[in-house]
Coordinates of C-alpha atoms in Angstrom, one line a residue:
Chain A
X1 CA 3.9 -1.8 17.4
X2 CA 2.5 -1.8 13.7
X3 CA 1.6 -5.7 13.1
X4 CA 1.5 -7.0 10.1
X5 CA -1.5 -8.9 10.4
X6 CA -3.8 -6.5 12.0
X7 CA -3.0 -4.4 8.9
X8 CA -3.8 -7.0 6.4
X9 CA -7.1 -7.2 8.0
X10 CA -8.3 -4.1 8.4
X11 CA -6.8 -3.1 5.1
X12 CA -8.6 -6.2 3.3
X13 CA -12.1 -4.7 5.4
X14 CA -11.8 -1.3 4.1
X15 CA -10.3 -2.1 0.5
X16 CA -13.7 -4.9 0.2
X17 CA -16.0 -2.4 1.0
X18 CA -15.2 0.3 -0.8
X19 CA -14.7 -1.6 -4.1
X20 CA -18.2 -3.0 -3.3
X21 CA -19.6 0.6 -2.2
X22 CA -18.4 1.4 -5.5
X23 CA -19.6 -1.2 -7.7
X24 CA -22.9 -0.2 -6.2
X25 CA -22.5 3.2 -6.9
X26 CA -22.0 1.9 -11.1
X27 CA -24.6 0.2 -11.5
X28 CA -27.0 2.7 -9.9
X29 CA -25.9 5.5 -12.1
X30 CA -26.3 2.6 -14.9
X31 CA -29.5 2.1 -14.6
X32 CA -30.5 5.6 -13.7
X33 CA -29.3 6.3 -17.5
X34 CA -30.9 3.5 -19.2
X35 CA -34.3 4.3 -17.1
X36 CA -33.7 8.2 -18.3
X37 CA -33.2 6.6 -21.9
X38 CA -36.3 4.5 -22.0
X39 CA -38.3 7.1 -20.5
X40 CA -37.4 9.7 -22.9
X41 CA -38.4 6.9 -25.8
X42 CA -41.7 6.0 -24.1
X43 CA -42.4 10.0 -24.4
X44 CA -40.9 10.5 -27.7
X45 CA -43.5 7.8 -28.7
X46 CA -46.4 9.1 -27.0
X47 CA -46.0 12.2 -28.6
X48 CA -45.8 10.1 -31.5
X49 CA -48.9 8.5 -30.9
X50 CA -51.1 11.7 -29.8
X51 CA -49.6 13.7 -33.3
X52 CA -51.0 11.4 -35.4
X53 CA -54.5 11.1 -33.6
Chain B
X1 CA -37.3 6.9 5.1
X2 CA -35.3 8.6 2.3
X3 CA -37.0 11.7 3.6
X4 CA -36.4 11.6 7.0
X5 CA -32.7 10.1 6.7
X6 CA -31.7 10.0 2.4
X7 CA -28.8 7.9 1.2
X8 CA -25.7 11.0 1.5
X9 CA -27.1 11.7 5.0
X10 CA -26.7 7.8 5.9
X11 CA -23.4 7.6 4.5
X12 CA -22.0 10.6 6.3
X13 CA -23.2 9.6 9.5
X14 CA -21.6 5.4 8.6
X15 CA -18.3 7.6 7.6
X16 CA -18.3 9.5 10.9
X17 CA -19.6 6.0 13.3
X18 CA -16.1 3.7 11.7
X19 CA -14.2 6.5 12.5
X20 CA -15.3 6.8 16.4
X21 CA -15.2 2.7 15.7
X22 CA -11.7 3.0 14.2
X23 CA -10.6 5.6 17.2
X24 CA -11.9 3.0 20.0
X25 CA -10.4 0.2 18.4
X26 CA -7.1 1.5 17.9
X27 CA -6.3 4.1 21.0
X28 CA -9.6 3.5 23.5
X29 CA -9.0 -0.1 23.9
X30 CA -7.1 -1.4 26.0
X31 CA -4.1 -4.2 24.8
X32 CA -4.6 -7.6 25.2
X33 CA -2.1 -9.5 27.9
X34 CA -1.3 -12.7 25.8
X35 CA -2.0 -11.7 22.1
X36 CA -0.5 -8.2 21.8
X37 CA -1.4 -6.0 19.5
X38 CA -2.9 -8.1 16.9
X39 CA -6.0 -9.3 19.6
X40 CA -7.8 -5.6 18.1
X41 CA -8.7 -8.3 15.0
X42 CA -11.1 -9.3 17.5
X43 CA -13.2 -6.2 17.0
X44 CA -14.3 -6.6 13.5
X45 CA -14.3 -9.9 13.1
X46 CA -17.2 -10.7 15.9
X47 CA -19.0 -7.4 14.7
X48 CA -18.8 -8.8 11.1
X49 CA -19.5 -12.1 12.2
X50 CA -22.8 -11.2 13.8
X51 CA -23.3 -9.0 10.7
X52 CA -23.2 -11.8 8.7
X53 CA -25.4 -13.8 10.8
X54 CA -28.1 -11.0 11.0
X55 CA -27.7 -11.0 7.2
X56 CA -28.9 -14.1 6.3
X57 CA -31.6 -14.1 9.3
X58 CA -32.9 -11.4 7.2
X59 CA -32.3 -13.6 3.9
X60 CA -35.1 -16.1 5.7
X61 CA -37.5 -13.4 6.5
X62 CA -37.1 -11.8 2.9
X63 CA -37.9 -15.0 1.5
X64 CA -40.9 -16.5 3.5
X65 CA -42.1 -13.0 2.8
X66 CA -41.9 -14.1 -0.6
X67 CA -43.2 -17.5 -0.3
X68 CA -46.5 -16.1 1.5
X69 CA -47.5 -13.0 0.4
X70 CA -45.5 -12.8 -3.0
X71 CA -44.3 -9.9 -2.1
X72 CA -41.3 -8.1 -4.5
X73 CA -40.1 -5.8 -2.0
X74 CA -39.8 -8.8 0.5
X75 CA -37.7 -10.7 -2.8
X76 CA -35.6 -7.7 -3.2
X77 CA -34.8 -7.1 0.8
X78 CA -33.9 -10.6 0.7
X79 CA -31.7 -10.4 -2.8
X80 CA -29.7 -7.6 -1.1
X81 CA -29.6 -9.0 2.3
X82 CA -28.0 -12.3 0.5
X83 CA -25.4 -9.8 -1.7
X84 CA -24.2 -7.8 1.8
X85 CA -24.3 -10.6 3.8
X86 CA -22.5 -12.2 1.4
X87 CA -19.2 -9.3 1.7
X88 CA -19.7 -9.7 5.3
X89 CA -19.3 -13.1 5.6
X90 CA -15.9 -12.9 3.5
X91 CA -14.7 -10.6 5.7
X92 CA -15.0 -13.0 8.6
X93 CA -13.6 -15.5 6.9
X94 CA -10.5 -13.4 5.4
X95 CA -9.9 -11.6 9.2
X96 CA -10.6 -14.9 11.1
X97 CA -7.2 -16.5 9.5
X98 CA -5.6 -13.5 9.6
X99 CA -6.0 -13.8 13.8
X100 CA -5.5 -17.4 13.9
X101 CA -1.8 -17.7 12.1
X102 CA -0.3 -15.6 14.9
X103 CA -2.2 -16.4 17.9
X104 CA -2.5 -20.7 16.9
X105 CA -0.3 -21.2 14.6
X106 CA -2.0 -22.1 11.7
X107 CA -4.1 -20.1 8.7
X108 CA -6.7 -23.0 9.4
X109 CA -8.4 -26.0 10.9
X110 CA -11.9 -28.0 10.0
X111 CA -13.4 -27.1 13.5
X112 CA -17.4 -27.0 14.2
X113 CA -17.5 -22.9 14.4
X114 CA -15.0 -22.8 11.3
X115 CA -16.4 -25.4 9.2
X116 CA -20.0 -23.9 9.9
X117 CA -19.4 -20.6 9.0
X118 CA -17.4 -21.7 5.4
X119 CA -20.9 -23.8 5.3
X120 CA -23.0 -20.5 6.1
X121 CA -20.3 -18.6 3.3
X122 CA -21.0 -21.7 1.0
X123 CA -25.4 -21.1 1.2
X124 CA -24.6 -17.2 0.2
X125 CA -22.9 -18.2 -2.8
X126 CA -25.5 -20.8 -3.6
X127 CA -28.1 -18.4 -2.9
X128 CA -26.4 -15.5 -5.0
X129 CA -25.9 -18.0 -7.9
X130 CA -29.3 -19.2 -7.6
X131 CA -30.3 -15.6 -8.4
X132 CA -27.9 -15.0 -11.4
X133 CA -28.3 -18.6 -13.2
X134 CA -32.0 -18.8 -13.1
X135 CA -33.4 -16.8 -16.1
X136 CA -36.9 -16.5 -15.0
X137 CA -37.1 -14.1 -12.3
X138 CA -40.6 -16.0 -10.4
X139 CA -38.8 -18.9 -10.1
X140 CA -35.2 -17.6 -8.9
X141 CA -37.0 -15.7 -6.6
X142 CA -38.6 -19.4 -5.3
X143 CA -35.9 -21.6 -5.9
X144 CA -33.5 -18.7 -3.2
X145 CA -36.7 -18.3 -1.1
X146 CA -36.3 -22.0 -0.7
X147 CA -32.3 -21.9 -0.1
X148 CA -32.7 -19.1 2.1
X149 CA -35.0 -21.3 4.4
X150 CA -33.6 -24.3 4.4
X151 CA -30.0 -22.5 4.7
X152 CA -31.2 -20.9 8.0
X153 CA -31.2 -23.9 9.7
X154 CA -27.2 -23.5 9.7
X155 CA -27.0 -20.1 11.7
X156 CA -28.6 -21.1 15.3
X157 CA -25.5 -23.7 15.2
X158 CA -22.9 -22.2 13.9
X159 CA -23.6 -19.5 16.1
X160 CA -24.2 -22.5 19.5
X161 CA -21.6 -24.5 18.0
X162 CA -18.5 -23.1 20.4
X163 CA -21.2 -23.9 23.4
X164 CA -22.2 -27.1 22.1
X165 CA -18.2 -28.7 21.5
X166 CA -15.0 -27.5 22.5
X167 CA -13.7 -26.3 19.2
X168 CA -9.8 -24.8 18.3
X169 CA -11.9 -21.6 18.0
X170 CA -12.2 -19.8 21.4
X171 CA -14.8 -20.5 24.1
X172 CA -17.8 -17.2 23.8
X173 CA -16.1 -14.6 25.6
X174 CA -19.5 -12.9 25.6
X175 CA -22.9 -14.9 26.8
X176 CA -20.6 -17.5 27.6
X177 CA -21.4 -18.4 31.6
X178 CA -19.1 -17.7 34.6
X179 CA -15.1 -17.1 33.6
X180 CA -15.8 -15.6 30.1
X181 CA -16.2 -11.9 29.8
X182 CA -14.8 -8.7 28.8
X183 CA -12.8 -5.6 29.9
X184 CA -15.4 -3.1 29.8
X185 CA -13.4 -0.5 27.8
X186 CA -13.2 -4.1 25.3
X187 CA -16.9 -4.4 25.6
X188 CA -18.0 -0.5 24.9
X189 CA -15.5 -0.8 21.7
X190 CA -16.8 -4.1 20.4
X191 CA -20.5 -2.6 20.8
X192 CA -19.6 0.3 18.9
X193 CA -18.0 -1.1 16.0
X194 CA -21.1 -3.6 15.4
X195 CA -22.7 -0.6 15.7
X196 CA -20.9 1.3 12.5
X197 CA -21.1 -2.3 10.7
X198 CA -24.7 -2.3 11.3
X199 CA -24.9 1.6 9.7
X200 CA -22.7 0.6 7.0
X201 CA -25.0 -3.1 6.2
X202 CA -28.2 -1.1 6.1
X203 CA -26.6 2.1 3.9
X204 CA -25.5 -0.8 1.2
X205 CA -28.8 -3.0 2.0
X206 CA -30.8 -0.1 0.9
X207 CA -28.5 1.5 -1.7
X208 CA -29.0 -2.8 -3.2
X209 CA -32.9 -2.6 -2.5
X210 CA -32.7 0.7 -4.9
X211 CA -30.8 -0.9 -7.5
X212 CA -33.6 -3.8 -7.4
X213 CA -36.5 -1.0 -7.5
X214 CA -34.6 0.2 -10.8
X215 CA -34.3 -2.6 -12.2
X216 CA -38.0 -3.8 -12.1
X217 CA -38.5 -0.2 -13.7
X218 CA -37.1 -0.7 -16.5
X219 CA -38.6 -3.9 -17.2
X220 CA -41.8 -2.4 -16.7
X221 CA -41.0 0.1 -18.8
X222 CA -39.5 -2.4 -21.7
X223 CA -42.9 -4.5 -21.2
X224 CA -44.9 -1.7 -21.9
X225 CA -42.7 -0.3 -24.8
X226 CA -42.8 -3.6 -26.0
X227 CA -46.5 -4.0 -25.7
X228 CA -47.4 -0.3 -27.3
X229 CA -45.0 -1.1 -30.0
X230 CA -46.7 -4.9 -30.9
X231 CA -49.7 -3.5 -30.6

């Protein structure tokens, strides 16, 4: 019943997409935090700016 | 569209579709006569197959988006396109072999449908590279536009090429003219696993266009830091 091949497949299929689902996932939240990090140093220097005007 | 139908709504519904898909596949659908139990290979490798296909058809309309209007959402639908079609594509060529060793005999053979789809495997990888190696990002976006064009020209024949030569690969058991065909309980499954591939290609295709939007964000972002700072 259980054949060895049809398992390798559908194993491979599921294994390859969640690793790349996942890698995904990384680099999204990646970014997010290096966006979130240059954001609050645009705003740090804007307040910066409009303190010393 | 993330309003009407956001990302974790997507991916629950994908989750729930390859489990109807995985139900059909394994308990709906009937067993093959001649190759047993390992025929149900069949089911995601077509529906990953035309994925794959579809993929880079959407590759060539990203990038003469690009090439006429200049547009960076078109460059970025046609960057992700290229990554998912990419995963797709492998999985063809990893679930093909797997089929082939039991049912002919060997892992393996340079046939027209074979040979064109490691081609079709070969023009994501160019097309993927093109994209990393490239430092400017105007002319990577151009230089894959191009690939992507040019590279189309390979999926009309890979996918005619079992009409157009008798090949190891099987004769189209679907579109293929009187004797080919499918048990209908073989057809409904087939359908609904493309189907969840299709859910599951455009979750990641978008979840990839994201990524791109974020990405051009912080550049912005650097540029402008950059240009407050210089000035």
């Amino acid at each position: 019943m259980c054949n060895t091949y049809l398992v390798l497949a559908y194993g491979f299929l599921w294994c390859i997409f969640m690793v790349y689902a996942g890698t995904i996932h990384h680099r999204q939240q990646r970014l997010e935090k290096e966006l979130e990090e240059l954001k609050n140093t645009v705003h740090g220097q804007d307040a910066f700016g409009s303190g010393n005007s | 569209m993330n309003k009407a139908f956001p990302p974790p709504l997507h991916l629950v519904v994908t989750l729930a579709w390859l489990c109807v898909a995985g139900y059909m596949i394994f308990l709906y659908a009937p067993q093959e006569l001649t190759m047993g139990e390992v025929q149900r290979i069949f089911y995601i490798h077509v529906a990953s197959a035309w994925t794959a296909l579809l993929a880079y058809f959407l590759i060539f309309l990203g990038s003469v988006g690009y090439l006429w209007k200049r547009s960076s959402f078109a460059d970025d639908f046609a960057h992700a396109a290229g990554e998912v079609g990419f995963v797709f594509c492998t999985c063809v060529l990893v679930t093909g072999p797997l089929w082939a060793k039991p049912v002919w005999g060997i892992w393996w053979t340079w046939d027209a449908r074979l040979t064109l789809t490691f081609v079709l495997w070969l023009l994501f990888v160019a097309y993927l590279m093109l994209r990393s190696y490239v430092i400017n990002p105007g002319r990577a976006g151009v230089l894959a536009a191009v690939v992507g064009i040019i590279g189309f020209v390979d999926v009309p024949i890979d996918y005619m090429a079992i009409r157009w030569w008798r090949t190891q690969h099987p004769q189209p058991v679907i579109a293929g003219g009187e004797g080919s065909g499918l048990d209908p309980r073989m057809w409904v499954t087939l359908l609904v696993t493309w189907g969840a591939l299709l859910c599951l290609f455009s979750y990641l295709l978008r979840q990839h266009v994201r990524l791109a939007g974020l990405r051009r964000e912080i550049a912005h972002l650097r540029r402008s830091l950059g240009s407050s700072l210089g000035g």
